[in-house]
Amino acid sequence: ALPGFPRRLCLLGSTGSIGKNALRVAEGRPERFTVAALAGATNLALLAEQAARFRPARLCVLTPSGVDALAGMLPAGYAPDIVHGPEGYASLAADADSDVVLSAIVGAAGLMPTLAAARAGKLVALANKESLVLAGDLIRQACRESGAVILPVDSEHNALFQALGGPGLRELPHVATLVLTASGGPFRDKPAAFLQTVTREQALNHPNWSMGPKISVDSATLMNKGLEVIEACRLFGLPPERVEVVVHPQSIVHSLARYHDGSLLAHLGPPDMRVAIAYCLGYPRRTPLDLPAVDLVALGSLTFEAPRHDDFPCLSLARHSLSLGAWGPVALNAANETAVELFLAGRIAFLDIPRLVDFALTTQAGVYADDLDAILEIDRTTRRRVRERAEGGAPRG
Ligand code: NAD
Ligand code: MG
């Protein structure tokens, strides 16, 4: 059952790109949304500012020292409960004083809080795609047992969810394929030789979306679309052959469902994450947003093209990882997160990212990843192996 209104929000990752947009959606709508809890990591100044404005009863930060520092930054007379670390995020996610949990921590760190929210029967607005890549089966099982409902914030999956008519997904048997659109990222039309010289700043400069650094790099390598193929398989229970990817540089068509009778149902909208966030937080009610209308005539044309698989191997690597069994996507994700961190730190080249992911998938013996401990172990081992490989000199293809 869906919670009523006003909904009490727990925003995990409130200081990030998605988190800030969620607060913009909630702001000034007390009849719909109140803020019960906010969680950030190390940007204490922004978290303190958000907390002072929305006055949630609970806050969470990454480290114990952050607790005292944050407390010292709050206005007099406001003394929320402040917790910290992985247990803190999970406890906020399961707290009885919230109805809707926005899972918007970046990376594998989002897994445990997402699982905690699913086990606690929450309405989960899921931005953290990595948690579905790591443990989609466990999360779905937790939802079945607790009655939790997952609504995808990721714009493509949100688009499909809207086109397919809600979480019941009654139409799925009639769907031939799901078609995920990809912007193509900042290097869509750059020659292959250019990719060898890509800098951090170039990779972070996305043409259509303003996002956190990790997903911006993922968009540039097309790993983001690879993770989204896996996310779609987990969310909609489809095999990867039934998830297509098409490059659509304008980012207006957010995805399509292709039916057996030839129909394609698409969702169109401005490239602004508040559309998907608002749809999830208020579901099934729509929350009006003050966004410029999509001007179709000004756009003139919408174009579509095939992804350049050879130049952006991460998309194929992600599909390949699914064929390896449950450990494949876990290793793929861990290798990618580690490689992206190294790239952002200036330690490896852009094209080392797919090389390191390929290394992780081809040199690891297949193992079972059917429970949480096994998943976390593969995640840890892969990170260590990728770091060692990168530090032992530039990896070779
Ligand atoms: P971001 O880097 O802007 O924000 C990340 C948030 O997570 C911050 O609040 C940060 O404090 C917190 N965080 C970082 N490490 C943490 C840790 N170890 N423990 C707890 N909290 C931690 O990232 P973002 O762009 O907002 O993306 C968040 C998630 O949403 C990602 O999984 C991303 O794939 C997904 N997503 C983002 C967008 C987008 O437009 N930004 C679109 C679709 C999906
Ligand atoms: Mg997306």
Short mmCIF file of C-alpha atoms in Angstrom, two decimals, residues 37-318:
data_model
loop_
_atom_site.label_atom_id
_atom_site.label_comp_id
_atom_site.label_asym_id
_atom_site.label_seq_id
_atom_site.Cartn_x
_atom_site.Cartn_y
_atom_site.Cartn_z
CA ALA A 37 15.59 12.89 7.67
CA LEU A 38 18.57 14.08 5.61
CA ALA A 39 21.86 12.30 5.01
CA GLY A 40 25.07 13.48 3.38
CA ALA A 41 28.68 12.36 3.59
CA THR A 42 31.33 15.06 4.03
CA ASN A 43 29.79 18.29 2.72
CA LEU A 44 28.76 19.39 6.21
CA ALA A 45 28.23 23.04 5.37
CA LEU A 46 25.57 22.20 2.78
CA LEU A 47 23.94 19.58 4.99
CA ALA A 48 23.78 22.09 7.86
CA GLU A 49 22.18 24.65 5.56
CA GLN A 50 19.59 22.12 4.31
CA ALA A 51 18.86 20.98 7.87
CA ALA A 52 18.39 24.54 9.12
CA ARG A 53 15.90 25.16 6.31
CA PHE A 54 13.84 21.92 6.55
CA ARG A 55 14.36 21.03 10.24
CA PRO A 56 14.30 17.20 9.97
CA ALA A 57 14.38 15.25 13.23
CA ARG A 58 17.28 13.05 12.09
CA LEU A 59 20.54 13.57 10.19
CA CYS A 60 23.37 11.28 9.14
CA VAL A 61 26.99 11.96 8.11
CA LEU A 62 29.86 9.69 7.12
CA THR A 63 32.24 9.93 10.09
CA PRO A 64 31.99 10.22 13.89
CA SER A 65 33.95 13.49 13.82
CA GLY A 66 31.38 14.82 11.33
CA VAL A 67 28.64 14.41 13.95
CA ASP A 68 30.11 17.00 16.32
CA ALA A 69 31.19 19.29 13.53
CA LEU A 70 27.68 19.25 12.05
CA ALA A 71 26.03 19.80 15.44
CA GLY A 72 28.19 22.90 15.87
CA MET A 73 26.90 24.35 12.59
CA LEU A 74 23.16 24.12 13.39
CA PRO A 75 21.06 27.04 14.61
CA ALA A 76 20.38 27.44 18.34
CA GLY A 77 17.28 25.66 19.59
CA TYR A 78 17.37 22.96 16.88
CA ALA A 79 18.97 19.73 18.10
CA PRO A 80 18.23 16.81 15.77
CA ASP A 81 19.43 13.26 16.34
CA ILE A 82 22.67 12.91 14.34
CA VAL A 83 24.01 9.45 13.49
CA HIS A 84 26.92 8.37 11.29
CA GLY A 85 28.36 5.77 8.97
CA PRO A 86 26.84 2.77 7.17
CA GLU A 87 24.72 1.77 10.19
CA GLY A 88 23.47 5.34 10.46
CA TYR A 89 22.31 5.45 6.82
CA ALA A 90 20.59 2.07 7.17
CA SER A 91 18.86 3.13 10.39
CA LEU A 92 17.53 6.31 8.76
CA ALA A 93 16.28 4.26 5.80
CA ALA A 94 14.28 1.95 8.08
CA ASP A 95 13.06 4.64 10.50
CA ALA A 96 9.36 4.39 11.34
CA ASP A 97 9.10 8.18 11.17
CA SER A 98 9.43 8.31 7.37
CA ASP A 99 7.25 6.95 4.54
CA VAL A 100 9.34 7.59 1.43
CA VAL A 101 13.06 6.91 1.17
CA LEU A 102 15.01 8.58 -1.64
CA SER A 103 18.05 6.39 -2.24
CA ALA A 104 20.49 8.86 -3.82
CA ILE A 105 23.85 7.93 -2.33
CA VAL A 106 26.33 7.29 -5.15
CA GLY A 107 27.85 3.87 -5.80
CA ALA A 108 27.87 0.60 -3.90
CA ALA A 109 27.60 2.55 -0.62
CA GLY A 110 23.91 2.89 -1.52
CA LEU A 111 23.23 -0.85 -1.36
CA MET A 112 22.73 -1.40 2.38
CA PRO A 113 20.46 1.63 2.93
CA THR A 114 18.39 0.64 -0.11
CA LEU A 115 18.02 -2.88 1.20
CA ALA A 116 17.12 -1.54 4.66
CA ALA A 117 14.37 0.64 3.14
CA ALA A 118 13.06 -2.30 1.09
CA ARG A 119 13.01 -4.57 4.14
CA ALA A 120 11.18 -1.90 6.13
CA GLY A 121 8.36 -1.72 3.58
CA LYS A 122 9.01 1.84 2.41
CA LEU A 123 8.08 3.53 -0.81
CA VAL A 124 11.60 3.64 -2.23
CA ALA A 125 12.44 6.31 -4.82
CA LEU A 126 15.54 4.66 -6.22
CA ALA A 127 18.21 6.77 -7.89
CA ASN A 128 21.07 4.49 -6.80
CA LYS A 129 21.12 2.13 -9.79
CA GLU A 130 24.26 0.46 -8.45
CA SER A 131 22.24 -1.29 -5.72
CA LEU A 132 20.04 -3.03 -8.33
CA VAL A 133 23.15 -3.99 -10.31
CA LEU A 134 24.68 -5.54 -7.19
CA ALA A 135 21.70 -7.18 -5.58
CA GLY A 136 18.57 -6.82 -7.71
CA ASP A 137 17.24 -10.23 -6.65
CA LEU A 138 17.68 -9.55 -2.93
CA ILE A 139 15.98 -6.17 -3.23
CA ARG A 140 13.04 -7.61 -5.17
CA GLN A 141 12.67 -10.39 -2.64
CA ALA A 142 12.74 -7.89 0.24
CA CYS A 143 9.97 -5.91 -1.50
CA ARG A 144 7.83 -9.02 -1.93
CA GLU A 145 8.19 -9.86 1.75
CA SER A 146 7.66 -6.38 3.19
CA GLY A 147 5.30 -4.83 0.66
CA ALA A 148 7.86 -2.15 -0.21
CA VAL A 149 7.44 -0.51 -3.61
CA ILE A 150 10.41 0.59 -5.71
CA LEU A 151 9.95 3.49 -8.10
CA PRO A 152 12.92 4.24 -10.36
CA VAL A 153 14.24 7.80 -10.37
CA ASP A 154 16.70 7.05 -13.18
CA SER A 155 15.09 9.00 -16.03
CA GLU A 156 15.01 6.12 -18.55
CA HIS A 157 13.44 3.66 -16.13
CA ASN A 158 11.13 6.29 -14.79
CA ALA A 159 10.06 6.96 -18.39
CA LEU A 160 9.33 3.25 -18.92
CA PHE A 161 7.53 3.04 -15.65
CA GLN A 162 5.31 5.92 -16.78
CA ALA A 163 4.82 4.50 -20.29
CA LEU A 164 4.01 1.03 -18.97
CA GLY A 165 1.45 2.33 -16.52
CA GLY A 166 2.77 2.03 -13.01
CA PRO A 167 4.34 -0.49 -10.68
CA GLY A 168 1.82 -3.22 -11.56
CA LEU A 169 3.41 -3.34 -15.02
CA ARG A 170 0.44 -5.25 -16.34
CA GLU A 171 1.46 -4.73 -19.93
CA LEU A 172 4.88 -6.34 -19.68
CA PRO A 173 3.92 -9.64 -21.36
CA HIS A 174 2.88 -7.66 -24.43
CA VAL A 175 6.14 -5.74 -24.54
CA ALA A 176 8.63 -7.01 -27.09
CA THR A 177 11.56 -4.88 -25.94
CA LEU A 178 12.37 -1.85 -23.85
CA VAL A 179 14.36 0.81 -25.66
CA LEU A 180 16.67 2.86 -23.44
CA THR A 181 17.80 6.14 -24.91
CA ALA A 182 21.34 7.40 -24.32
CA SER A 183 22.59 10.95 -24.86
CA GLY A 184 25.88 9.51 -26.08
CA GLY A 185 27.75 11.66 -23.57
CA PRO A 186 30.26 14.42 -24.30
CA PHE A 187 32.31 12.28 -26.74
CA ARG A 188 29.48 10.92 -28.88
CA ASP A 189 30.86 12.40 -32.10
CA LYS A 190 34.55 12.58 -31.22
CA PRO A 191 37.00 10.45 -33.25
CA ALA A 192 38.43 7.35 -31.58
CA ALA A 193 41.91 8.95 -31.35
CA PHE A 194 40.46 11.78 -29.25
CA LEU A 195 39.38 9.30 -26.58
CA GLN A 196 43.04 8.54 -25.81
CA THR A 197 43.61 12.10 -24.65
CA VAL A 198 40.42 12.77 -22.66
CA THR A 199 40.95 14.81 -19.49
CA ARG A 200 38.99 14.76 -16.26
CA GLU A 201 37.43 18.15 -17.06
CA GLN A 202 36.31 17.04 -20.52
CA ALA A 203 34.72 13.89 -19.10
CA LEU A 204 32.87 15.85 -16.42
CA ASN A 205 31.33 18.25 -18.93
CA HIS A 206 28.08 16.57 -19.96
CA PRO A 207 26.14 18.27 -22.78
CA ASN A 208 22.56 17.75 -21.48
CA TRP A 209 22.57 16.83 -17.79
CA SER A 210 24.21 18.30 -14.71
CA MET A 211 25.10 15.34 -12.47
CA GLY A 212 27.58 14.14 -9.85
CA PRO A 213 31.14 13.30 -10.97
CA LYS A 214 30.86 9.49 -10.94
CA ILE A 215 27.76 9.26 -13.14
CA SER A 216 29.14 11.99 -15.42
CA VAL A 217 32.21 9.84 -16.14
CA ASP A 218 29.93 6.81 -16.54
CA SER A 219 27.95 8.75 -19.14
CA ALA A 220 31.14 9.59 -21.01
CA THR A 221 32.27 5.92 -21.15
CA LEU A 222 28.69 4.65 -21.80
CA MET A 223 29.06 2.50 -18.67
CA ASN A 224 26.07 4.43 -17.36
CA LYS A 225 23.95 2.93 -20.14
CA GLY A 226 25.47 -0.48 -19.43
CA LEU A 227 24.48 -0.22 -15.76
CA GLU A 228 21.04 0.92 -16.90
CA VAL A 229 20.59 -2.16 -19.11
CA ILE A 230 21.24 -4.28 -16.01
CA GLU A 231 18.97 -2.02 -13.94
CA ALA A 232 16.16 -2.48 -16.49
CA CYS A 233 16.56 -6.28 -16.47
CA ARG A 234 16.30 -6.30 -12.66
CA LEU A 235 13.39 -3.84 -12.43
CA PHE A 236 11.25 -5.27 -15.19
CA GLY A 237 12.33 -8.93 -14.98
CA LEU A 238 13.48 -9.11 -18.61
CA PRO A 239 16.50 -10.80 -20.20
CA PRO A 240 19.13 -8.44 -21.70
CA GLU A 241 18.11 -9.37 -25.27
CA ARG A 242 14.85 -7.56 -24.59
CA VAL A 243 16.56 -4.30 -23.62
CA GLU A 244 17.74 -2.17 -26.56
CA VAL A 245 19.90 0.95 -26.45
CA VAL A 246 19.67 3.79 -28.95
CA VAL A 247 21.61 7.05 -28.89
CA HIS A 248 19.38 10.13 -28.88
CA PRO A 249 21.52 13.26 -28.44
CA GLN A 250 18.67 15.67 -27.57
CA SER A 251 17.66 13.75 -24.38
CA ILE A 252 13.97 14.55 -24.90
CA VAL A 253 12.68 11.00 -25.48
CA HIS A 254 13.63 9.34 -22.20
CA SER A 255 12.88 5.75 -23.27
CA LEU A 256 10.32 3.66 -25.16
CA ALA A 257 8.45 0.38 -24.86
CA ARG A 258 8.17 -1.59 -28.09
CA TYR A 259 5.08 -3.79 -28.37
CA HIS A 260 4.52 -6.94 -30.42
CA ASP A 261 2.02 -5.12 -32.63
CA GLY A 262 4.69 -2.65 -33.74
CA SER A 263 3.63 0.17 -31.39
CA LEU A 264 6.22 2.19 -29.53
CA LEU A 265 5.13 4.06 -26.39
CA ALA A 266 7.56 6.76 -25.39
CA HIS A 267 7.94 9.24 -22.56
CA LEU A 268 9.11 12.71 -23.50
CA GLY A 269 10.09 15.56 -21.23
CA PRO A 270 12.69 18.19 -20.48
CA PRO A 271 16.12 16.84 -19.48
CA ASP A 272 15.63 17.75 -15.82
CA MET A 273 15.74 15.12 -13.07
CA ARG A 274 13.01 16.91 -11.09
CA VAL A 275 10.44 15.36 -13.45
CA ALA A 276 11.37 11.80 -12.46
CA ILE A 277 11.98 12.68 -8.80
CA ALA A 278 8.59 14.39 -8.45
CA TYR A 279 6.82 11.49 -10.13
CA CYS A 280 8.35 9.03 -7.64
CA LEU A 281 7.90 11.09 -4.47
CA GLY A 282 4.27 11.91 -5.22
CA TYR A 283 3.20 8.72 -7.01
CA PRO A 284 0.47 8.29 -8.15
CA ARG A 285 -0.22 12.03 -7.89
CA ARG A 286 1.68 14.33 -10.21
CA THR A 287 3.40 17.31 -8.65
CA PRO A 288 3.32 20.45 -10.83
CA LEU A 289 6.83 21.74 -11.57
CA ASP A 290 7.94 25.14 -12.72
CA LEU A 291 9.93 23.97 -15.75
CA PRO A 292 10.11 25.48 -19.23
CA ALA A 293 7.79 23.53 -21.57
CA VAL A 294 9.47 21.38 -24.18
CA ASP A 295 9.17 23.44 -27.37
CA LEU A 296 8.83 20.84 -30.10
CA VAL A 297 8.88 23.36 -32.92
CA ALA A 298 12.05 24.98 -31.59
CA LEU A 299 13.61 21.53 -31.33
CA GLY A 300 12.58 20.84 -34.92
CA SER A 301 13.89 17.29 -35.01
CA LEU A 302 14.69 14.41 -32.72
CA THR A 303 17.46 12.13 -33.94
CA PHE A 304 18.48 8.55 -33.17
CA GLU A 305 21.66 6.62 -33.94
CA ALA A 306 23.39 3.37 -33.02
CA PRO A 307 25.88 3.34 -30.13
CA ARG A 308 29.57 3.09 -31.14
CA HIS A 309 30.23 -0.22 -29.42
CA ASP A 310 33.87 -0.55 -30.50
CA ASP A 311 34.91 2.89 -29.29
CA PHE A 312 32.86 2.72 -26.06
CA PRO A 313 33.29 -0.92 -24.93
CA CYS A 314 31.71 -0.43 -21.48
CA LEU A 315 28.21 -0.96 -22.84
CA SER A 316 29.09 -4.40 -24.26
CA LEU A 317 31.08 -5.25 -21.13
CA ALA A 318 27.97 -4.64 -19.03
#
